[in-house]
């Protein structure tokens, strides 16, 4: 256990853009993630292992940087829902795309979170980030404080847009088709009829070849589903949490505005005894609100640009991968068709 | 009205045999281009069954759907007749009664479907009833094509009447042929035969082996059918989900402020729409190339088992006659010993009768056995050909889909790259 963090700000000693979450290990019900980062000095790497709770620790500390002016105007990178080694059906639903594969997407999301934090001009200065990425011991477990930053509840899947859910359905259908093809392919092998009879042999050969065809179809569908998950699925997932994060920030700003209005009214109505104090409070509130607005404006600008870039990247990747898969599959089918035509009638 | 030509056995060019079947017929021939397979049959008939039309009020108690068949003959002479579904069933009844006992494999028609037909009668216009109508139309077409492809069945006057006559008298007694009813009938026949305590002394081991093959094929095909149907369901699901996704993407696109992103999202919606179309076609392909084909073969295998049963019955009849003859001979012996001359005469006459019967039934049994053997060999040949053809069709369609898909992705890529 580390001692209480005294100094809050510092500069990060590792590169932010190539932080990697390389592996996930299962220990009973807990998942442990291996994180690798490159030292700025170029002298090597840091390897640390962290659990989800450690990520939450980091998030909490980032939220609680109260001395940082305008901190409430920051659009915080968001964490996915907590995953366990044997997730319940409810958790799987919450995870959406992230629960579909073998945690590769989940790792990617955590990786992205860390990269965003490390790249953020304000957040990266928090010492907690340095500790998280470089300390060989697990960071402390600070109890989650209820504050405005914790509004992001677990009911994420209800707030997801239709597009996300529909695409999830699409991917799941694709996976089902792959399974059905595998069963059909296996069953065809059982139809093979022994014997010298040329018709029997022709039929058996047709069954075997058809079985191979359906095996290819299964492989194709599996690839298509994977491509969908890894590119557009991941993109939609990030996008949905990003939008939530932006909303959260705007909400905080609104709350601050409400406070400010209250402070102004108080200052107006104040009796002469209290007037000076109220004026002081009003000025503080005004400064705080302005700070938030300054940060918020920058953040929204940066954010929107990043969002467009990410979606573009996602769509291009998705398209390229699917195109490649389709071409491979077409080649394969063509070969099989030629082989079929070659069987004696 | 959709015209789907169901041509079989394309001929290689230059082989124009003429066959005169009866004084009633002229020449059946079909000129087809690009045949790859050799043509063994000397004639071809092409059947196509068109979409049904409803003729309301004419026959309120029976099917009100009417089908047209088109017979393509030499020099493109075609003719069309209207038939009700019950007419098809009636044809099967007649053929099965006449030719079944001789060991012929009479192709079975598609089953009655109470649910499907009710929807159609009631006028419910949805995708599942349209699907049902199309499946039935195609199944009837295949059924009729099989009947006319069979050289012996084609010569049956009932078949010709079915194809040519303007109005057919209403077929009766087709109630038994609902889907469940048909299967029950087949199973009952098979059970009855297997219950026969006298085990057939199978001199020809070919029949025993074949029957086993047929039974195991029956099991396999039923399993395959279930699996394919499941595949079709999932493909349809994918199609629906893709359509939903396309819709919501379109909405996202229109709600988006950033113009570049908005345009990309609408294009994405369009791509997904096209894909939905492809998925639907794929589902139809799966359905028709496989699900329906396999269902046909499940029914056909039932008919094959039926022919084995008929052979068994013929054998039984011969055995029973032999037993009866034996009894008569014993009676004769007894009468000889008891010395009753007039009864003896009667006995001798009966023996002669039964000797004739025994010879006749043995000959019948041999004939039926020969027919069954020939039919089964023909069935195997047809099966191999049919499957190969359908598989090639399927692969060609599938390949086309993939190539279309490639085009769609290639069109979308520059749009995605252009987002700024």
Coordinates of C-alpha atoms in Angstrom, one line a residue, chain A residues 161-164 166-167 169-174 176-178 180-181 183-184 187-188 190-191 193-194 197-200 202-203 206-207 210 213-214 217 220-221 224 228 232 236 239 243 304 307-308 311-312 315-316 318-320 322-323 325-331 333-334 336-337 340-345, chain B residues 36-38 210 213 217 220-221 223-225 227-228 230-231 234-235 237-238 241-242 244-245 248-249 251-252 256-258 260-261 264-265 268 271-272 275 279 282 286 290 294 377 380-381 383-385 387-388 391-396 398-399 402-403 405-410 412-413 416-420:
Chain A
X161 CA -28.8 4.7 -28.5
X162 CA -30.9 2.5 -30.8
X163 CA -28.0 2.2 -33.3
X164 CA -25.8 0.5 -30.7
X166 CA -29.4 -2.8 -33.4
X167 CA -25.8 -3.3 -34.4
X169 CA -28.3 -7.6 -32.7
X170 CA -26.7 -7.8 -36.1
X171 CA -23.4 -9.1 -34.7
X172 CA -25.2 -11.7 -32.6
X173 CA -27.2 -12.9 -35.6
X174 CA -24.0 -13.3 -37.6
X176 CA -25.7 -17.6 -34.7
X177 CA -25.5 -18.1 -38.5
X178 CA -21.9 -19.2 -38.1
X180 CA -25.8 -23.1 -37.6
X181 CA -23.4 -23.5 -40.6
X183 CA -23.7 -27.8 -37.4
X184 CA -24.9 -28.3 -40.9
X187 CA -24.1 -33.2 -40.2
X188 CA -23.3 -33.5 -43.9
X190 CA -22.8 -38.3 -41.6
X191 CA -24.6 -38.5 -45.0
X193 CA -22.6 -43.5 -48.1
X194 CA -20.1 -46.2 -48.4
X197 CA -21.6 -47.7 -56.7
X198 CA -20.7 -44.6 -58.8
X199 CA -23.9 -42.8 -57.9
X200 CA -23.2 -43.4 -54.3
X202 CA -20.8 -39.1 -56.5
X203 CA -23.4 -38.3 -53.8
X206 CA -20.9 -34.0 -53.1
X207 CA -21.8 -34.2 -49.4
X210 CA -20.7 -29.2 -49.5
X213 CA -18.3 -25.2 -48.4
X214 CA -20.4 -24.6 -45.3
X217 CA -19.2 -20.0 -44.9
X220 CA -16.5 -16.2 -43.4
X221 CA -19.4 -15.3 -41.0
X224 CA -17.5 -10.8 -40.6
X228 CA -18.0 -5.8 -37.0
X232 CA -17.7 -0.5 -35.7
X236 CA -20.1 2.6 -31.2
X239 CA -18.9 6.9 -28.9
X243 CA -21.4 11.2 -25.3
X304 CA -15.7 17.1 -31.1
X307 CA -14.9 12.3 -32.0
X308 CA -15.2 12.9 -35.8
X311 CA -15.6 7.7 -36.2
X312 CA -13.9 8.3 -39.5
X315 CA -15.6 3.5 -40.5
X316 CA -12.5 3.2 -42.7
X318 CA -14.5 -1.5 -40.7
X319 CA -14.9 -1.1 -44.4
X320 CA -11.3 -2.2 -45.2
X322 CA -14.9 -6.3 -44.4
X323 CA -13.7 -5.7 -48.0
X325 CA -12.9 -10.7 -45.8
X326 CA -15.3 -10.5 -48.7
X327 CA -12.6 -10.8 -51.3
X328 CA -11.0 -13.8 -49.5
X329 CA -14.4 -15.4 -49.2
X330 CA -15.2 -14.9 -52.9
X331 CA -11.9 -16.5 -53.9
X333 CA -16.1 -20.0 -53.0
X334 CA -14.9 -19.6 -56.5
X336 CA -15.0 -24.6 -54.4
X337 CA -17.4 -24.0 -57.2
X340 CA -17.7 -29.0 -57.7
X341 CA -18.1 -28.6 -61.4
X342 CA -15.2 -31.0 -61.8
X343 CA -17.0 -34.0 -60.1
X344 CA -18.2 -36.5 -62.6
X345 CA -22.0 -36.3 -63.1
Chain B
X36 CA -23.2 -29.7 -70.0
X37 CA -24.7 -33.1 -69.1
X38 CA -25.4 -35.9 -71.4
X210 CA -30.5 -51.1 -49.6
X213 CA -29.3 -47.4 -46.5
X217 CA -30.6 -41.8 -45.2
X220 CA -29.9 -38.1 -41.8
X221 CA -32.0 -36.1 -44.1
X223 CA -31.7 -34.0 -39.3
X224 CA -30.3 -31.9 -42.1
X225 CA -33.7 -30.4 -42.8
X227 CA -30.5 -27.7 -39.4
X228 CA -31.1 -25.9 -42.6
X230 CA -32.6 -23.1 -38.4
X231 CA -30.0 -21.5 -40.7
X234 CA -31.1 -16.9 -38.5
X235 CA -30.5 -15.4 -41.9
X237 CA -33.2 -12.5 -38.4
X238 CA -29.9 -11.0 -39.7
X241 CA -31.6 -6.6 -37.7
X242 CA -29.6 -5.1 -40.6
X244 CA -33.3 -1.9 -38.2
X245 CA -29.7 -0.8 -38.0
X248 CA -31.3 4.0 -36.9
X249 CA -28.1 4.9 -38.6
X251 CA -31.7 8.8 -38.1
X252 CA -28.4 9.4 -36.5
X256 CA -25.9 15.0 -36.7
X257 CA -24.6 18.6 -36.9
X258 CA -21.2 17.8 -38.4
X260 CA -19.2 15.3 -43.1
X261 CA -20.2 12.9 -40.4
X264 CA -21.0 9.4 -43.9
X265 CA -23.7 8.1 -41.6
X268 CA -23.5 3.9 -44.1
X271 CA -24.9 0.3 -47.5
X272 CA -26.6 -1.5 -44.7
X275 CA -26.8 -5.6 -47.3
X279 CA -29.2 -11.2 -46.7
X282 CA -29.2 -15.4 -49.2
X286 CA -30.7 -21.3 -48.5
X290 CA -31.5 -26.7 -49.6
X294 CA -34.0 -31.8 -48.5
X377 CA -31.0 -47.3 -58.9
X380 CA -29.9 -42.9 -56.6
X381 CA -28.8 -41.5 -59.9
X383 CA -30.4 -37.9 -56.2
X384 CA -26.8 -37.5 -57.1
X385 CA -27.6 -35.4 -60.1
X387 CA -27.9 -32.5 -55.4
X388 CA -25.0 -31.7 -57.5
X391 CA -25.3 -27.2 -54.9
X392 CA -23.8 -25.6 -58.0
X393 CA -26.8 -23.3 -58.1
X394 CA -26.3 -22.4 -54.5
X395 CA -22.6 -21.7 -54.9
X396 CA -23.2 -19.6 -57.9
X398 CA -23.5 -17.2 -53.0
X399 CA -20.6 -16.2 -55.1
X402 CA -20.1 -12.0 -52.2
X403 CA -19.1 -10.2 -55.4
X405 CA -20.9 -7.2 -51.4
X406 CA -17.4 -6.4 -52.5
X407 CA -18.8 -3.8 -54.8
X408 CA -20.7 -2.2 -52.0
X409 CA -17.7 -2.0 -49.7
X410 CA -15.5 -0.6 -52.5
X412 CA -18.3 3.0 -49.4
X413 CA -14.5 3.1 -48.7
X416 CA -15.5 6.9 -45.3
X417 CA -12.1 8.2 -46.1
X418 CA -13.5 11.5 -47.1
X419 CA -14.9 12.3 -43.7
X420 CA -13.1 15.4 -42.3

